[in-house]
Tab-separated table of C-alpha atoms and ligand atoms in Angstrom:
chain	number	residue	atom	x	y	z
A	354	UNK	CA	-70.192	-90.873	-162.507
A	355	UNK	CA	-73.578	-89.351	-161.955
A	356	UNK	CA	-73.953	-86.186	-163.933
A	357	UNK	CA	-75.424	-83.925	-161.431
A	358	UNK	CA	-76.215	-80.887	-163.745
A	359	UNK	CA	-78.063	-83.113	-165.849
A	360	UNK	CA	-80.382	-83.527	-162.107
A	361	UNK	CA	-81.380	-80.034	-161.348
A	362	UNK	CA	-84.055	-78.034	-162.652
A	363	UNK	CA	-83.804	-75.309	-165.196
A	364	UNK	CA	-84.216	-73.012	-162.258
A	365	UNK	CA	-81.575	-74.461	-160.449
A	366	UNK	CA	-79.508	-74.515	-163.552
A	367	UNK	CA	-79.682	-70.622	-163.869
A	368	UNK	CA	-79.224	-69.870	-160.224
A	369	UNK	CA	-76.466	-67.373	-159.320
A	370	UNK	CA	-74.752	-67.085	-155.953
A	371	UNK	CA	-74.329	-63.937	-154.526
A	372	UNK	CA	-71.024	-62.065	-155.129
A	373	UNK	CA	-70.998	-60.846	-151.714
A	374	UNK	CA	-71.299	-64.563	-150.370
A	375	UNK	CA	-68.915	-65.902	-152.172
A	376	UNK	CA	-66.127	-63.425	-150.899
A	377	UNK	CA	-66.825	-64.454	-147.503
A	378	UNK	CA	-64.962	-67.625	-147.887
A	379	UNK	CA	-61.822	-65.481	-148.610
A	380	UNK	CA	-61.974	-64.380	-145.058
A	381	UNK	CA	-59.991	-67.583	-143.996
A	382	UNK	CA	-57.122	-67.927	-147.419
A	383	UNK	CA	-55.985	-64.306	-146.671
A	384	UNK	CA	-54.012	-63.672	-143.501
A	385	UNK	CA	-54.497	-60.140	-142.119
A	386	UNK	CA	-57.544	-59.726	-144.654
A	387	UNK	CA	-59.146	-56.264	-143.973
A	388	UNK	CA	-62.740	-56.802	-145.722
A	389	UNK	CA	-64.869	-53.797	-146.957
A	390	UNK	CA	-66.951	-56.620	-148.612
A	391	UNK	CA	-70.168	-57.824	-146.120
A	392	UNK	CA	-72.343	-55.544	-144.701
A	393	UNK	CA	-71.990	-56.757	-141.535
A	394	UNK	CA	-72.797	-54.875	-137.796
A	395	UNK	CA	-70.147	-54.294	-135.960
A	396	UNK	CA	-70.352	-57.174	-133.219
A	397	UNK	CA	-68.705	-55.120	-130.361
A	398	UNK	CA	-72.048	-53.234	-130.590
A	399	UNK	CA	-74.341	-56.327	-129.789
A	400	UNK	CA	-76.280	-56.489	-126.581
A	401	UNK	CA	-74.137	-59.574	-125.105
A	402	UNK	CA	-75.249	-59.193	-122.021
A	403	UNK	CA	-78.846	-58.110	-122.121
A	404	UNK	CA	-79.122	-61.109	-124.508
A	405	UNK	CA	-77.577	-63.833	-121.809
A	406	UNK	CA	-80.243	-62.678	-119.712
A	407	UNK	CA	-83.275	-62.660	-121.897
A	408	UNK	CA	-81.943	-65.718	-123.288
A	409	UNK	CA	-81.522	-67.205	-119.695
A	410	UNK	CA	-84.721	-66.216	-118.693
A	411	UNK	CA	-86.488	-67.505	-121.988
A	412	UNK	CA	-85.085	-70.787	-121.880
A	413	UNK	CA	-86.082	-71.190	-117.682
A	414	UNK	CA	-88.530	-74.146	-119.179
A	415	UNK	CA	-91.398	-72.500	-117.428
A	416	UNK	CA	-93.055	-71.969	-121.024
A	417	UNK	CA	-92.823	-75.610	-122.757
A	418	UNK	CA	-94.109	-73.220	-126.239
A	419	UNK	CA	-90.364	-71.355	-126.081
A	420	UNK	CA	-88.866	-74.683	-128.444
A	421	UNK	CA	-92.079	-75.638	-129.673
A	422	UNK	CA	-92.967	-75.204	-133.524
A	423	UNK	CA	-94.647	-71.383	-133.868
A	424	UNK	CA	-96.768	-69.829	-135.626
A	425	UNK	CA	-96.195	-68.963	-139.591
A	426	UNK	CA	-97.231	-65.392	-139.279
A	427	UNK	CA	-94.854	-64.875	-136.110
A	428	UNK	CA	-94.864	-65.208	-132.361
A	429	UNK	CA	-97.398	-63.064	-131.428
A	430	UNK	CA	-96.467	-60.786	-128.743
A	431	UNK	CA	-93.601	-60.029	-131.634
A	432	UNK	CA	-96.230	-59.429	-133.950
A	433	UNK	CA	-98.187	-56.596	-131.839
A	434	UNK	CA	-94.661	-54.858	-130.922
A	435	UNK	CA	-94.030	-54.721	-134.907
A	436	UNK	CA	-97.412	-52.978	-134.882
A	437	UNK	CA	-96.204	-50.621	-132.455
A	438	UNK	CA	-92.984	-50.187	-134.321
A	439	UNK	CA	-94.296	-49.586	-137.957
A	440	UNK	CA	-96.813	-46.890	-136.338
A	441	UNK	CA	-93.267	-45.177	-135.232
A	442	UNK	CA	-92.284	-44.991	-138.640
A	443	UNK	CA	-95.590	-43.575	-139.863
A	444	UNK	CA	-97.080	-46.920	-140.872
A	445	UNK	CA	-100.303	-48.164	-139.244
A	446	UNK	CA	-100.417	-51.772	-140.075
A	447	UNK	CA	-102.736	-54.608	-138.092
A	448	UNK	CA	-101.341	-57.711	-137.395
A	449	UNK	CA	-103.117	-59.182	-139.830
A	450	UNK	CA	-101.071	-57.333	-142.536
A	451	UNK	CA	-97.462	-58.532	-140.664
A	452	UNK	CA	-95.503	-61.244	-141.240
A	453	UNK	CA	-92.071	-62.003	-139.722
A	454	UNK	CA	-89.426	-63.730	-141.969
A	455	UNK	CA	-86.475	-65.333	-141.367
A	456	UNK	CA	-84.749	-62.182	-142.450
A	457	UNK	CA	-85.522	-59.946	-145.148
A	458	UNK	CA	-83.972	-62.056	-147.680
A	459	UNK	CA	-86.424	-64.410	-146.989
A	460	UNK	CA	-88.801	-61.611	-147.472
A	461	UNK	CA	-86.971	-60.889	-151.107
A	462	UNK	CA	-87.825	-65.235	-151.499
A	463	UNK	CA	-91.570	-65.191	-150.777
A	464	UNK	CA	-92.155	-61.849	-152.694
A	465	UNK	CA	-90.787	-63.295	-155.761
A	466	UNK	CA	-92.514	-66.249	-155.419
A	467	UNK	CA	-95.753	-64.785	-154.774
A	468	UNK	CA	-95.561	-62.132	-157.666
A	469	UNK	CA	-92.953	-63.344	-160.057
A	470	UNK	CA	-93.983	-65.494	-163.039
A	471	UNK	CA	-90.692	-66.892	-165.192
A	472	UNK	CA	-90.167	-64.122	-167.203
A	473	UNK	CA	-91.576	-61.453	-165.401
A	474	UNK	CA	-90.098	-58.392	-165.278
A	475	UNK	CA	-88.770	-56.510	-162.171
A	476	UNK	CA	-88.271	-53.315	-162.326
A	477	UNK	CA	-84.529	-52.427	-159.767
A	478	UNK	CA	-82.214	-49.320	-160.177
A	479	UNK	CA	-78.940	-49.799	-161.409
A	480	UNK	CA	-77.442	-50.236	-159.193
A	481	UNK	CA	-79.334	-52.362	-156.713
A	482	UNK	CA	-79.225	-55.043	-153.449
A	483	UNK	CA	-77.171	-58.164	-154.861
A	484	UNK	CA	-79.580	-60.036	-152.525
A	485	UNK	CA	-82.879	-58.803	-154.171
A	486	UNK	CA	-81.237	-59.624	-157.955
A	487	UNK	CA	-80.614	-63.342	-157.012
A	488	UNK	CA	-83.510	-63.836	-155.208
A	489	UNK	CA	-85.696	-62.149	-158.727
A	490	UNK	CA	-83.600	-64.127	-160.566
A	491	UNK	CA	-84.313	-67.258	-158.609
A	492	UNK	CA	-87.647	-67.204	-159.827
A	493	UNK	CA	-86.605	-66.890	-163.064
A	494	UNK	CA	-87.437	-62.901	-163.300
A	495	UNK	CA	-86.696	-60.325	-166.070
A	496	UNK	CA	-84.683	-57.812	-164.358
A	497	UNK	CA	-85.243	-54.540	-165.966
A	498	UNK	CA	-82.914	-51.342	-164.685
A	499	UNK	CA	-83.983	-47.818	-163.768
A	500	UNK	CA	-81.218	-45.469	-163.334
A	501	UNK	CA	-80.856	-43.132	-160.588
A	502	UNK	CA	-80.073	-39.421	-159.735
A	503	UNK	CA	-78.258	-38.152	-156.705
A	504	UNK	CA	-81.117	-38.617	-154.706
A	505	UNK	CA	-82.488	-41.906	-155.500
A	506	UNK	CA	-84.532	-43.813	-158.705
A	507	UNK	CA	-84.905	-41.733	-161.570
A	508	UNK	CA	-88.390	-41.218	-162.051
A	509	UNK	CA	-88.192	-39.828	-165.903
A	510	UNK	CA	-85.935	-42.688	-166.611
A	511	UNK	CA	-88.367	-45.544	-164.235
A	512	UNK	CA	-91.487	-43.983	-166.405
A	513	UNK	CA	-89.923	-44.657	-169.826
A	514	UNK	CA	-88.901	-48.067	-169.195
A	515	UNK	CA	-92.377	-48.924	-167.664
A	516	UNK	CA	-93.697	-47.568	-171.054
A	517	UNK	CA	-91.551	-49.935	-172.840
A	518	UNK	CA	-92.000	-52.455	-170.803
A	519	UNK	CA	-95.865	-52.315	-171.475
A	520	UNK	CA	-95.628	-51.383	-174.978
A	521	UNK	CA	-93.839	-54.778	-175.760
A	522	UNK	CA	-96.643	-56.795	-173.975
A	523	UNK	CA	-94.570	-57.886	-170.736
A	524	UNK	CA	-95.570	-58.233	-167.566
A	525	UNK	CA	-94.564	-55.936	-165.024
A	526	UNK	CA	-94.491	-57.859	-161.489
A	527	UNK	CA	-93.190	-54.648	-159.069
A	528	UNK	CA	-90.457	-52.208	-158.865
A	529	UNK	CA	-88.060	-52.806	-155.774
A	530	UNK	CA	-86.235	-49.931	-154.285
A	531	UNK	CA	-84.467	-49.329	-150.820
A	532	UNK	CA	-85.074	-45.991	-150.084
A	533	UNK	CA	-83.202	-45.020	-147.192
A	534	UNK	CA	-79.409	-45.374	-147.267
A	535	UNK	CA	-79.819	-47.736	-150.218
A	536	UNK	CA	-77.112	-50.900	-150.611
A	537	UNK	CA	-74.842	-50.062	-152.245
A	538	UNK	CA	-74.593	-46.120	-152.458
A	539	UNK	CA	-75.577	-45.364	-149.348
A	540	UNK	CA	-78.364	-42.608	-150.883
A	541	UNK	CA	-81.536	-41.639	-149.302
A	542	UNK	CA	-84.316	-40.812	-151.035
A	543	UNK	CA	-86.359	-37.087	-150.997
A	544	UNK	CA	-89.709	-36.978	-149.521
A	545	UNK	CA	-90.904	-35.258	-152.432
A	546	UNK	CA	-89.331	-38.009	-154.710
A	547	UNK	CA	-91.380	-40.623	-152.502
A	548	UNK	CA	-94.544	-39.042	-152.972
A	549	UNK	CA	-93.737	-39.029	-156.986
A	550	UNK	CA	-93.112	-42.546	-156.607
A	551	UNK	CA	-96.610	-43.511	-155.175
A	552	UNK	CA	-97.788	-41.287	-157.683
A	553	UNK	CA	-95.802	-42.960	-160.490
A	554	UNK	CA	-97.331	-46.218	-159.041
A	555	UNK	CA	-101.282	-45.599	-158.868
A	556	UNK	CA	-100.697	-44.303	-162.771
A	557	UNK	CA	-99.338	-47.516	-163.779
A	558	UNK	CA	-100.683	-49.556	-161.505
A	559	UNK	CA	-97.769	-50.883	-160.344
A	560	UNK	CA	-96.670	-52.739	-157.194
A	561	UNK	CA	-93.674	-51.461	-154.397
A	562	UNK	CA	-91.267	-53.496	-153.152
A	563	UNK	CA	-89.810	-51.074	-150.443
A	564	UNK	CA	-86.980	-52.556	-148.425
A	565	UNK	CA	-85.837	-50.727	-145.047
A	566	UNK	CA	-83.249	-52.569	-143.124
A	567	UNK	CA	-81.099	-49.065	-142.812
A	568	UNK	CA	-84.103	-46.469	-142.055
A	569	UNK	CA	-83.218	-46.672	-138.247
A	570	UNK	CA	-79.347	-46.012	-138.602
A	571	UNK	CA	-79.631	-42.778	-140.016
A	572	UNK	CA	-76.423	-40.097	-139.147
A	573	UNK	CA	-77.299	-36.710	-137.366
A	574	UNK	CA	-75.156	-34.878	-138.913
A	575	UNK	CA	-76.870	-35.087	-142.615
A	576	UNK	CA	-79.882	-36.893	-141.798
A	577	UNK	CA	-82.804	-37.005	-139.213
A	578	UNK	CA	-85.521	-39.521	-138.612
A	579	UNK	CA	-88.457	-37.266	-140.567
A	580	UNK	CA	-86.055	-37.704	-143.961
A	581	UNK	CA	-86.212	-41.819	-143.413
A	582	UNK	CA	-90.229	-41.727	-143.243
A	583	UNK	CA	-91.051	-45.122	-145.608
A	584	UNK	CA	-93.048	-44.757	-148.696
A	585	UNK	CA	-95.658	-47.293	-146.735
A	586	UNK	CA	-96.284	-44.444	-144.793
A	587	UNK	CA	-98.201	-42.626	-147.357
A	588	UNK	CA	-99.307	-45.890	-149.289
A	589	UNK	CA	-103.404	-45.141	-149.099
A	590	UNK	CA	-104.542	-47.819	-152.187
A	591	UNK	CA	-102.132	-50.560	-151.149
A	592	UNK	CA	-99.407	-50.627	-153.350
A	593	UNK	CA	-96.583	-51.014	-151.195
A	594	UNK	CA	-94.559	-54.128	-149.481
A	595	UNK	CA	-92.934	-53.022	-146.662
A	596	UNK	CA	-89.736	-55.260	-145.528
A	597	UNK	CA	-87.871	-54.573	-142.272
A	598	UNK	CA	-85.372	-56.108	-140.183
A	599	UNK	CA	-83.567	-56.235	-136.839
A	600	UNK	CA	-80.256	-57.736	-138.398
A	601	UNK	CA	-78.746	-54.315	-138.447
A	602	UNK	CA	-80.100	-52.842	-134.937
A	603	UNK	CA	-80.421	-55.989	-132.912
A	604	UNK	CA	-78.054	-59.126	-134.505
A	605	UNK	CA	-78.145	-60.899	-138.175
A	606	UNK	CA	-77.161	-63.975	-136.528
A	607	UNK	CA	-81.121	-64.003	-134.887
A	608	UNK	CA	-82.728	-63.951	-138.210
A	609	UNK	CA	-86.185	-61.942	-137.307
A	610	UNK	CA	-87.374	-59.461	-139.696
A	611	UNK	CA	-90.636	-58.556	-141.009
A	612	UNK	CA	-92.942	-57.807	-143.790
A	613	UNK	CA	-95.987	-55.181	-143.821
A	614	UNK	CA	-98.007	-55.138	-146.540
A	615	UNK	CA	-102.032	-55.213	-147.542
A	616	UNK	CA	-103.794	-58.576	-145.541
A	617	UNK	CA	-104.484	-60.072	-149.061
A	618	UNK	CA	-100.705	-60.266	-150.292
A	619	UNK	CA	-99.535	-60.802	-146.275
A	620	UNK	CA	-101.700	-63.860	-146.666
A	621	UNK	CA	-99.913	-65.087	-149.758
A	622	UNK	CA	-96.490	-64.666	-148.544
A	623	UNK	CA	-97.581	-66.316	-145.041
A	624	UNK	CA	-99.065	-69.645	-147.382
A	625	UNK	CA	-95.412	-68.987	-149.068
A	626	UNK	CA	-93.382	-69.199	-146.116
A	627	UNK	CA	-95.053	-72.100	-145.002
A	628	UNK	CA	-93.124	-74.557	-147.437
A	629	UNK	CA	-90.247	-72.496	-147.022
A	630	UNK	CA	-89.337	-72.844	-143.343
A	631	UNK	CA	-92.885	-73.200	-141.511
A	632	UNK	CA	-91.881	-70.587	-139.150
A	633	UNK	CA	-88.833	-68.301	-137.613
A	634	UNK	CA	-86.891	-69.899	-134.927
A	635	UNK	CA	-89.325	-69.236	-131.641
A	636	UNK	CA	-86.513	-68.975	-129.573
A	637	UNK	CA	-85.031	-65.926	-131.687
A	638	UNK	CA	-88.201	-64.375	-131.754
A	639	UNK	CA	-88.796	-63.908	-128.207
A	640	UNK	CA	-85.364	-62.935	-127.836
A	641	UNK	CA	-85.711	-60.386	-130.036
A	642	UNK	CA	-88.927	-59.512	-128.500
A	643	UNK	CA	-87.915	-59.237	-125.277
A	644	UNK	CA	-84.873	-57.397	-126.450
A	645	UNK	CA	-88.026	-54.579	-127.378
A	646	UNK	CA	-90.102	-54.703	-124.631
A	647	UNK	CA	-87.050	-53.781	-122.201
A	648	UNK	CA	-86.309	-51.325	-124.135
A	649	UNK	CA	-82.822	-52.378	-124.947
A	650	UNK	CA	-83.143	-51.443	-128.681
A	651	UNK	CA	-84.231	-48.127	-128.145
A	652	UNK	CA	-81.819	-47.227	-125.344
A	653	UNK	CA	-78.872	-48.533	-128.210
A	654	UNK	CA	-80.352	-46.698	-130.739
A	655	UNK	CA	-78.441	-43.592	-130.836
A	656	UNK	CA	-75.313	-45.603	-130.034
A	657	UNK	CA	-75.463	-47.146	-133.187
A	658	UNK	CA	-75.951	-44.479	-134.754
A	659	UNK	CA	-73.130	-42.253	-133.844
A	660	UNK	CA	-70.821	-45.148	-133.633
A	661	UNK	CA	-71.924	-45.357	-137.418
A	662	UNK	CA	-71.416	-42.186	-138.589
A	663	UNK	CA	-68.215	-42.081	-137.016
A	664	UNK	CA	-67.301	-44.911	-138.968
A	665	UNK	CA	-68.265	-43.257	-142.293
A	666	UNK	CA	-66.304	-40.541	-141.115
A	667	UNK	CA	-63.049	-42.002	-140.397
A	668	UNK	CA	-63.304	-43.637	-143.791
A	669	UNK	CA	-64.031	-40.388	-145.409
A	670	UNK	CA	-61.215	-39.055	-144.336
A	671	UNK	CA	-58.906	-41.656	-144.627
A	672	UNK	CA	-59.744	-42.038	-148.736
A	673	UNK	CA	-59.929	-38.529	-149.286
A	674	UNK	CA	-56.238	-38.210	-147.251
A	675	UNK	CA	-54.827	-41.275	-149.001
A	676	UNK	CA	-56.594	-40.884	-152.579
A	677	UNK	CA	-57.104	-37.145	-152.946
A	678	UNK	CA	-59.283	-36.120	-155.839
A	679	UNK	CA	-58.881	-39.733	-157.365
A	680	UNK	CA	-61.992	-40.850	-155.968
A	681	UNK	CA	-65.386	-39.325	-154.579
A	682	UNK	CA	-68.181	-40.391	-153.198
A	683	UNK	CA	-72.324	-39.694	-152.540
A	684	UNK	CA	-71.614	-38.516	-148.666
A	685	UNK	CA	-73.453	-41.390	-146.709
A	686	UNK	CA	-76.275	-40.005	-144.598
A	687	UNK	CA	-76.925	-43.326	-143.014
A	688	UNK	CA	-76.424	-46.866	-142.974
A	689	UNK	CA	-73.447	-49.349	-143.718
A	690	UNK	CA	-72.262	-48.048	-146.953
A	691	UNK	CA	-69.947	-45.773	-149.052
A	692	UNK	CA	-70.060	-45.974	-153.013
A	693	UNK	CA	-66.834	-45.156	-154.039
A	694	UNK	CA	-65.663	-44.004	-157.786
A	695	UNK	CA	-62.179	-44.296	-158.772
A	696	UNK	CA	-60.476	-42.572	-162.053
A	697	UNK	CA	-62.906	-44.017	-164.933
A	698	UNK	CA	-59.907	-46.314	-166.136
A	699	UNK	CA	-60.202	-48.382	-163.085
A	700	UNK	CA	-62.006	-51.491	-163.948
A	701	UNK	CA	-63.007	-52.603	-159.745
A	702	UNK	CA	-63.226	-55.591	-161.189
A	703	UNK	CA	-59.655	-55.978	-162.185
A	704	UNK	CA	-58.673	-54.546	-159.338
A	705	UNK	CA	-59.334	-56.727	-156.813
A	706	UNK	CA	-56.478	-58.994	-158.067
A	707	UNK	CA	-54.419	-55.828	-156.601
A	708	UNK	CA	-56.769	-55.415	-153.482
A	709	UNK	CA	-56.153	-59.035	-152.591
A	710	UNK	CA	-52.270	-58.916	-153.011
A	711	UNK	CA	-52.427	-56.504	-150.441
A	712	UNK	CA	-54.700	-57.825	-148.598
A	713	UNK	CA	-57.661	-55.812	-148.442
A	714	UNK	CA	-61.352	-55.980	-150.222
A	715	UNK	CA	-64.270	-54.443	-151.468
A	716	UNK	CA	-67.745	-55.740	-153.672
A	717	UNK	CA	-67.043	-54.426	-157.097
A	718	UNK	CA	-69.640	-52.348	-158.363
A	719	UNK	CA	-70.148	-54.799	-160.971
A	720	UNK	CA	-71.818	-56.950	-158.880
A	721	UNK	CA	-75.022	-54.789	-157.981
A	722	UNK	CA	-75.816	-54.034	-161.751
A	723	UNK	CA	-78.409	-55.978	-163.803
A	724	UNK	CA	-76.890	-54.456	-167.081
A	725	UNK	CA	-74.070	-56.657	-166.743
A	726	UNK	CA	-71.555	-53.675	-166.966
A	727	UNK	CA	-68.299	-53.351	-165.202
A	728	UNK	CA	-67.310	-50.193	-163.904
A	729	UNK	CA	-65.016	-47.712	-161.202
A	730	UNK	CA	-66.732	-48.323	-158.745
A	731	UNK	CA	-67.038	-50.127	-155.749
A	732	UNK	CA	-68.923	-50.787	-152.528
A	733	UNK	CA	-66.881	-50.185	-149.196
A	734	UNK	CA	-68.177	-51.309	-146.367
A	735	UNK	CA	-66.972	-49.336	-142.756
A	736	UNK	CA	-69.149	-50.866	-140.545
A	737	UNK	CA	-67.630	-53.801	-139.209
A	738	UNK	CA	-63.831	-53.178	-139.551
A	739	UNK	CA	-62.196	-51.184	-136.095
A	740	UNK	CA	-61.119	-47.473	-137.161
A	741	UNK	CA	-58.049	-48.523	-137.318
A	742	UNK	CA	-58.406	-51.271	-139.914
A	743	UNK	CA	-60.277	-48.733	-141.899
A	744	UNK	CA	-57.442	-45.829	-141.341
A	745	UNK	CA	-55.456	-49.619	-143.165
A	746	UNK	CA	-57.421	-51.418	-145.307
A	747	UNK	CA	-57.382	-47.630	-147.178
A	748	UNK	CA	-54.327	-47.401	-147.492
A	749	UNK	CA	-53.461	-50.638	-148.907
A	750	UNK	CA	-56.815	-50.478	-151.199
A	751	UNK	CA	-54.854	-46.706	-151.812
A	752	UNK	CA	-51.808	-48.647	-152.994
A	753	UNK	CA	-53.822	-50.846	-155.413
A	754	UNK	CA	-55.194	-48.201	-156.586
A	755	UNK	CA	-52.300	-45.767	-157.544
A	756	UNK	CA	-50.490	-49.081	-158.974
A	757	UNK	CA	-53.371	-49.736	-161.371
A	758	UNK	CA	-53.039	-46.302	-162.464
A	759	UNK	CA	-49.456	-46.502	-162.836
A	760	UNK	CA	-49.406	-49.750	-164.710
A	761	UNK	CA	-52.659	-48.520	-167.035
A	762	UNK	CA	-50.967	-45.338	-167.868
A	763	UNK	CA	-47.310	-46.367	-168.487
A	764	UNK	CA	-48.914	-49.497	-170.557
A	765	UNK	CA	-51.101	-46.443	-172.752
A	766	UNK	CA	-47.833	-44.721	-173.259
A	767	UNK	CA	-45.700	-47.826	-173.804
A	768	UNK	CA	-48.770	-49.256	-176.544
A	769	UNK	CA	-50.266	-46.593	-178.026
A	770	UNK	CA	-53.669	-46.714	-179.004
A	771	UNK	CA	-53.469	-49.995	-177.047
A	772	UNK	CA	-57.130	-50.655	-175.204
A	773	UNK	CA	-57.490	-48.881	-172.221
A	774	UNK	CA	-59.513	-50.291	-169.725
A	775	UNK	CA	-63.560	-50.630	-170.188
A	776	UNK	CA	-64.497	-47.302	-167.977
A	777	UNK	CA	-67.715	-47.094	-166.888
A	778	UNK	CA	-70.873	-46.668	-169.401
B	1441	PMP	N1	-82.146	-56.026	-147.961
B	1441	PMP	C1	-81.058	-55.240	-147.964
B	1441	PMP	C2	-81.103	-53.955	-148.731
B	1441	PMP	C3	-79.908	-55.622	-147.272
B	1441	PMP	O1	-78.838	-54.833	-147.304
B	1441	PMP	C4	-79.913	-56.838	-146.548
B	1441	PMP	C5	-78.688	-57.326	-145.803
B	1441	PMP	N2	-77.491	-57.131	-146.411
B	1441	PMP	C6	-81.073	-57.623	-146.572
B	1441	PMP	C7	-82.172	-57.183	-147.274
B	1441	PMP	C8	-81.155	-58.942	-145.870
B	1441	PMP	O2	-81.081	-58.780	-144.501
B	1441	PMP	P1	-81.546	-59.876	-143.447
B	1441	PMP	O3	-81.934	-61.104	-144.225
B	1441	PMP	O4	-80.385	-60.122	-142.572
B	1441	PMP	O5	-82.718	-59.279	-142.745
């Protein structure tokens, strides 16, 4: 017998999957499984049709380059409409500062590669993107975490740790944040905190990692498009990495998304990517290009949106209806996400054993911390499932919940001063 762990690098050795991942396999071992877990679109709301025709038209073999290897940087009519895109948001960016990726995560890849030295630190909040941990990690990162307010990072808290950080001689590689409808609480950042951030970052000379797969989906009812405005867009020295991607607005399953960031570091990452993958599909690229220049992905824009924040909206109601005051919530003013807090005896962790007997789950909260801590709280997903599987998958996650509080509270009174469940820090 060959023993394999005795094969793979130290790296390798250290690697973690992603929690999220590794739920999706559950998908299949649970009949009638209503998932909160993935932040996945809602496929009814793909362009199926617009697609068969750009994809019939792309694939005509009139243009012998459509399966031919691309590019690194991108295909270049995909390039310029990114141009065009980021100056929507507020960013002006050449093409010689954009890169497309094979979705942000590989984004999250390159950018560690290119900036992370083993034992580097990275600055995240707590909680943060389980997909920008692992990929830090990957490259053998310190991950350092910032708490955060109701609106966002904590910028006393983000200034004190950078000070320690310093002060004991490590190396601080960037801070990442996702600013607008962050996974996993769903919380948008102020304008006025933004500008403190790029302040915060010329004073310490630090670098941003700002990731903005959400900005777009933003719900009209709490939000508008000026309160989503990237911290790129006001990023005059350079400082700032700005990721994108059309897996939320257009289809995951394409794989385009982009990075905007000073020529130098676009460079870098480009030189990065090439070992990685040597370019994004071409075929998915046009696609997803043409998608843009018919103006599909605007005219589905505010579709999305509104089917969104109805979403959130059913599932608002449906936990505050089912759970009362025994759990609340930062409302979500955009994107995929709801970060829910049950009583603080409910470890989410130990819940999902209940969750799954009843066939229903979530991403514990655990799972987005650096600090290793274990908590109430958990990430619900309501953009994929059909109203009525949220108006379910509630209740039953309801009826896991009221049972752990039965069982925790008839076990303190049965044992007393037996330990109560670790509640969150
Ligand atoms: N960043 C964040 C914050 C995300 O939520 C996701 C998707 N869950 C990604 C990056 C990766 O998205 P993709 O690779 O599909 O572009």
């Amino acid at each position: 017998m060959i023993d394999y762990d005795g094969c793979f690098s130290s790296a390798a050795r250290t690697m973690q999957a992603s929690a999220i991942r590794k739920m999706g396999g559950l998908g299949g071992r649970v009949p009638d499984l209503i998932s909160f877990a993935p932040g996945f679109p809602a496929p009814e709301l793909f362009a199926w049709e617009e697609f068969r025709d750009v994809a019939q038209s792309v694939l005509s073999g009139s243009d012998p380059s459509v399966l031919q290897y691309g590019s690194t940087r991108g295909y270049r009519p995909l390039v310029e409409a990114l141009a065009q895109i980021l100056s929507e948001r507020g960013i002006a960016a050449t093409p010689e500062e954009i890169l497309v990726t094979t979705g942000s995560q590989q984004a999250l890849d390159l950018t560690a590669r290119v900036f992370i030295d083993p034992g580097s630190v990275v600055l995240v909040e707590l909680p943060t993107y389980t997909g920008g941990i692992t990929a830090f990690n990957n490259a053998q990162a310190t991950l350092v975490g910032v708490g955060q307010d109701s609106d966002g990072i904590d910028l006393e808290d983000l200034d004190r740790v950078t000070a320690r950080e310093r002060a004991a001689g490590r190396r601080i590689a960037f801070l990442y944040v996702v600013p607008n409808f962050q996974n996993p609480t769903g919380v948008l950042v102020s304008l006025e905190k933004r500008q403190r951030l790029l302040e915060w970052a010329a004073r310490r000379n630090v670098l941003i990692i700002e990731d903005d797969p959400y900005g777009a989906l933003y719900f009209d009812d709490v939000a508008a498009a000026a309160d989503t405005r990237p911290i790129k867009a006001d990023d005059r020295d350079g400082r700032v990495v700005y990721l994108s991607s059309f897996s939320k607005t257009v289809a995951p399953g394409f794989r385009v998304a982009w990075v905007a960031a000073p020529a130098a570091i676009t460079a870098k990452l480009e030189v990065a990517k090439q070992s990685a993958d040597l370019c994004t599909g071409g075929l998915d690229q046009r696609i997803v290009y043409e998608v843009w220049k018919r103006g599909v992905l605007t005219a589905r824009l505010p579709k999305l949106r509104s089917h969104y924040q109805e979403q959130r909206t059913v599932m608002t109601r449906a936990l505050r209806r089912e759970l009362g005051n025994l759990v609340s919530w930062p409302e979500p003013k955009g994107g995929f996400f709801l970060w829910a807090a049950f009583p603080e005896r409910v470890n989410t962790d130990a819940l999902l054993t209940r969750a799954l007997a009843r066939a229903v789950v979530y991403v514990a909260g655990s799972a987005f911390y650096v600090d290793g801590r274990s908590s109430n709280l958990a990430r619900l997903a309501f953009s994929a499932p059909s109203a009525a599987r949220i108006e379910e998958g509630v209740r039953r996650l309801a009826g896991a919940v009221r049972e752990e509080l039965d069982v925790s509270t008839s076990s303190v009174f049965a044992a007393p001063g037996a330990p109560g469940r670790p509640a969150s820090p």
